[in-house]
PDB file of C-alpha atoms in Angstrom:
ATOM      1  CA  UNK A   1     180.403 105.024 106.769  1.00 89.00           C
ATOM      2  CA  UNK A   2     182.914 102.497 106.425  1.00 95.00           C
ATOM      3  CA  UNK A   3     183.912 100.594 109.287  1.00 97.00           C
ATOM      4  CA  UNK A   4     185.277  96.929 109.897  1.00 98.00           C
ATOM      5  CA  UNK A   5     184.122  95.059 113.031  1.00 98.00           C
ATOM      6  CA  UNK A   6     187.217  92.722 114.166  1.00 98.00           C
ATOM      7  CA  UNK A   7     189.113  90.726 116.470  1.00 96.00           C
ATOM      8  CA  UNK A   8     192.561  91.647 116.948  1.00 95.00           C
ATOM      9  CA  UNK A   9     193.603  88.364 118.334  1.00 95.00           C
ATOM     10  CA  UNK A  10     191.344  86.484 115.315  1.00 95.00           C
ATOM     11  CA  UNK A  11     194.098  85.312 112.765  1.00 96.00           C
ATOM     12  CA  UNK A  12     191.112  84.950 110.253  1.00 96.00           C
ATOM     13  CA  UNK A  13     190.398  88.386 111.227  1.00 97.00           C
ATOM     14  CA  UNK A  14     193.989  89.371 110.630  1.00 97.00           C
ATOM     15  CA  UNK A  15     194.248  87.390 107.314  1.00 97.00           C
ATOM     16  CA  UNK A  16     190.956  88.366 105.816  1.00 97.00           C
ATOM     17  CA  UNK A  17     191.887  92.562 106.827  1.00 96.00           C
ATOM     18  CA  UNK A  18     194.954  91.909 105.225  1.00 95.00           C
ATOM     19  CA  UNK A  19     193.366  90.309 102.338  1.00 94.00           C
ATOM     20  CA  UNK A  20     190.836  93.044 101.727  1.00 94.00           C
ATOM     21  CA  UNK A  21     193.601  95.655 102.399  1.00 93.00           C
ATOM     22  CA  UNK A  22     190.729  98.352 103.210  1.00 94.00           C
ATOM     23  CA  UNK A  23     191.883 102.089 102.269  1.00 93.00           C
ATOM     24  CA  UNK A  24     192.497 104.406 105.061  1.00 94.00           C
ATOM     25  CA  UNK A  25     189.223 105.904 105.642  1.00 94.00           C
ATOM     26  CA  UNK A  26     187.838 102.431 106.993  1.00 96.00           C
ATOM     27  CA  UNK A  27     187.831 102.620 111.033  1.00 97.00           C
ATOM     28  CA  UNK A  28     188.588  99.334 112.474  1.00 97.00           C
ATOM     29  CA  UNK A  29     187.108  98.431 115.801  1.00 98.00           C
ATOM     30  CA  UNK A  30     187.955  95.902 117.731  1.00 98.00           C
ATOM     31  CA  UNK A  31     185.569  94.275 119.261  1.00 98.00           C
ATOM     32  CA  UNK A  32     187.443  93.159 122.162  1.00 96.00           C
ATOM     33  CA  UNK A  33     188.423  96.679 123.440  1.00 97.00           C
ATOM     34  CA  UNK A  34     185.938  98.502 122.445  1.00 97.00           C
ATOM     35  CA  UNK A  35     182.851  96.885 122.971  1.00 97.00           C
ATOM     36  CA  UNK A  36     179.498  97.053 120.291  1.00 97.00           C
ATOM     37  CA  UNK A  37     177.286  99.896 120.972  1.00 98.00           C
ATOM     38  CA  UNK A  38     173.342  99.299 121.110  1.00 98.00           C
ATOM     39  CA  UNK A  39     173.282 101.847 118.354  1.00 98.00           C
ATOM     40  CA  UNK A  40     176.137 100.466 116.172  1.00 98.00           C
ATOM     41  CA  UNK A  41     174.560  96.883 116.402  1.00 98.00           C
ATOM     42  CA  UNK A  42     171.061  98.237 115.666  1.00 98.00           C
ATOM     43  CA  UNK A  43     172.596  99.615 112.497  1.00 97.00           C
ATOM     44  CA  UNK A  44     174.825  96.356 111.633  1.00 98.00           C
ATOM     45  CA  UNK A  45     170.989  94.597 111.781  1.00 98.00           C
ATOM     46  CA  UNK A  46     168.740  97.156 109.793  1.00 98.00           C
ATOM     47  CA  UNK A  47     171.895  96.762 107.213  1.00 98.00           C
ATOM     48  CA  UNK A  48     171.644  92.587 107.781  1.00 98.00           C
ATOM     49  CA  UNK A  49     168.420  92.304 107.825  1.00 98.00           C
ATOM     50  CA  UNK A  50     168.364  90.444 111.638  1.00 98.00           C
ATOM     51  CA  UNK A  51     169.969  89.671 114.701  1.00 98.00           C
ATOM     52  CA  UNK A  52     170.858  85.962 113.706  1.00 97.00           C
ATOM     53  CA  UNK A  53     172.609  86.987 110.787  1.00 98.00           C
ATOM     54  CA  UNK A  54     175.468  88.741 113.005  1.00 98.00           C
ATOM     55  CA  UNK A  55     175.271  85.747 115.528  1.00 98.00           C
ATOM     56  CA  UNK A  56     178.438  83.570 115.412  1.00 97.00           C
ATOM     57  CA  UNK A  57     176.864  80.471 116.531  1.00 96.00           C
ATOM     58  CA  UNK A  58     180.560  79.005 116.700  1.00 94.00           C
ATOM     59  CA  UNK A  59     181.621  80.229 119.863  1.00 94.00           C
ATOM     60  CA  UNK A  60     182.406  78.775 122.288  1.00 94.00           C
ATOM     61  CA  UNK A  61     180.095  80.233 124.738  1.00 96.00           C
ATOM     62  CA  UNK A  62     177.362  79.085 122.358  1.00 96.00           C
ATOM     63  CA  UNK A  63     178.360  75.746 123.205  1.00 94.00           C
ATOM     64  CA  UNK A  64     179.201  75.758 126.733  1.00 96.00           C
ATOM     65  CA  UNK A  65     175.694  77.637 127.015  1.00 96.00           C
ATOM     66  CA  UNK A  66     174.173  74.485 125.467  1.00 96.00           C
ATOM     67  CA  UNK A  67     172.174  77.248 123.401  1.00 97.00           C
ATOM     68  CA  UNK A  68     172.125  75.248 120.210  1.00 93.00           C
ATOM     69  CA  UNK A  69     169.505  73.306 122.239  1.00 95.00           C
ATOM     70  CA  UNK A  70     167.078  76.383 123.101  1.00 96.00           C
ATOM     71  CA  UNK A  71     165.097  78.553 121.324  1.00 96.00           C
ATOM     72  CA  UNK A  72     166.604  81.674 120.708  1.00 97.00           C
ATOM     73  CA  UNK A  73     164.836  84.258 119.394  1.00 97.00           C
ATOM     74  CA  UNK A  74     165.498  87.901 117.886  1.00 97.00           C
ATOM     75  CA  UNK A  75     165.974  89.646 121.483  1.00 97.00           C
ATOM     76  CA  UNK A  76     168.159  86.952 122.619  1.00 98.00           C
ATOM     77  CA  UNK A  77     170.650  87.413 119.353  1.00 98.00           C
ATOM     78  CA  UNK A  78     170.731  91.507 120.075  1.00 98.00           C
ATOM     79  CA  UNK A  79     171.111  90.486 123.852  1.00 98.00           C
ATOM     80  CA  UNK A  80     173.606  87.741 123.842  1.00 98.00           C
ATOM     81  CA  UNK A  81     176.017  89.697 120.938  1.00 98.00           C
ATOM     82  CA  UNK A  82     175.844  93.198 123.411  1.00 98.00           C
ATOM     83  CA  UNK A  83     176.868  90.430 126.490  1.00 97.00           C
ATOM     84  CA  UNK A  84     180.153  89.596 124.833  1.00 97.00           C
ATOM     85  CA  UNK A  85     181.592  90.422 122.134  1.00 96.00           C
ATOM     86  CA  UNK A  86     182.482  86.547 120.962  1.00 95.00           C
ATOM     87  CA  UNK A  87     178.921  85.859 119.887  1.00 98.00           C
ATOM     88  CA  UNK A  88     179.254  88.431 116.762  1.00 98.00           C
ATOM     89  CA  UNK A  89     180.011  86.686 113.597  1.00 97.00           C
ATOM     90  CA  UNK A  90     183.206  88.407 112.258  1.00 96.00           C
ATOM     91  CA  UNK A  91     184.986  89.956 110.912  1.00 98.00           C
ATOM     92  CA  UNK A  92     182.017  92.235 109.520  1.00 98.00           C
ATOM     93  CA  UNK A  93     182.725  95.020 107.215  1.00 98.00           C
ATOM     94  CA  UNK A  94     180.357  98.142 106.183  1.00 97.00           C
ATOM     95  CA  UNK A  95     180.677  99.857 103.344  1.00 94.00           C
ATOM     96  CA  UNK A  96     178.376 102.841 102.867  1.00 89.00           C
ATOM     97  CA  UNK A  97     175.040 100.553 102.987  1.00 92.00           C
ATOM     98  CA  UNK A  98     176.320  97.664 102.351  1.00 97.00           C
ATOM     99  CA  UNK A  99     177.128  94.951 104.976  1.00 98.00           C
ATOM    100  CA  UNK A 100     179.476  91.690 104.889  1.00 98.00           C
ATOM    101  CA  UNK A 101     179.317  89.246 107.898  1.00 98.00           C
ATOM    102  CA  UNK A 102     181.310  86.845 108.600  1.00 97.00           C
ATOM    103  CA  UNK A 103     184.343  85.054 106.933  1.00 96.00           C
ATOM    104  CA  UNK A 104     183.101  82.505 104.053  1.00 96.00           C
ATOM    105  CA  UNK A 105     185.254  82.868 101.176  1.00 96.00           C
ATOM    106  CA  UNK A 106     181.919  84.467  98.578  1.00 97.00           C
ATOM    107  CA  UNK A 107     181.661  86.997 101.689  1.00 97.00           C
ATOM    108  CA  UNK A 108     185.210  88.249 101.664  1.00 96.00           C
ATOM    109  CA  UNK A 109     185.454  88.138  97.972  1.00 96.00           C
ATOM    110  CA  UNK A 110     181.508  90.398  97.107  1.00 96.00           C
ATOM    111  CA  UNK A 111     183.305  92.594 100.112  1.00 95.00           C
ATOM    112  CA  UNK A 112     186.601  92.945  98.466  1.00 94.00           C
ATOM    113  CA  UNK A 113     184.494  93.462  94.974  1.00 93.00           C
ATOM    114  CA  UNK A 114     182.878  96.522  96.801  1.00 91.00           C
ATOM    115  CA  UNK A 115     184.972  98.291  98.362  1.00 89.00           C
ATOM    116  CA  UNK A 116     187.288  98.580  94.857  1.00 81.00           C
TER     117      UNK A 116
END
């Protein structure tokens, strides 16, 4: 499968799609719209390796939530990224079996080195 997980209102989302220039058999999702599935996140974390990997602990619910100050643990990643859709990292790209999360400049480049 290749599939990128997005935000269409992100402009690093935009830039980094753009960037990458995926080939038309990627589906893009937007997150927004068309919200994570239990299945497609359980897949997104065998491929990661956890739930914290995928969690974007820069959104702003984290810190209105104060949840920097709690401990969180593997449920309450799955739980919190399935509430709303601004706790997953993003943009994150699959490719096959191979997962990119997030939008660090070494991630976008080993995703763009993939996928070509």
């Amino acid at each position: 499968m290749k599939k990128i997980y997005h935000l269409s209102t992100c402009d690093t989302c935009k830039r980094i799609i753009n960037e990458i220039s995926p080939s038309s058999d990627f589906i893009l999702q937007d997150i927004k719209t068309e919200s994570i599935t239990p299945e497609q996140l359980e897949e997104m974390k065998t491929l990661a390796g956890n739930y914290e990997a995928l969690f974007s602990k820069r959104a702003r619910l984290y810190k209105e939530r104060d949840l920097k100050n709690q401990q969180l643990t593997e449920n309450d990643y799955k739980d919190l990224i399935l509430e709303h859709y601004t706790f997953l990292k993003r943009p994150v790209l699959i490719s096959e079996h191979q997962i990119f999360v997030g939008n660090a400049k070494k991630t976008v480049e080993a995703a763009k080195a993939a996928i070509y």
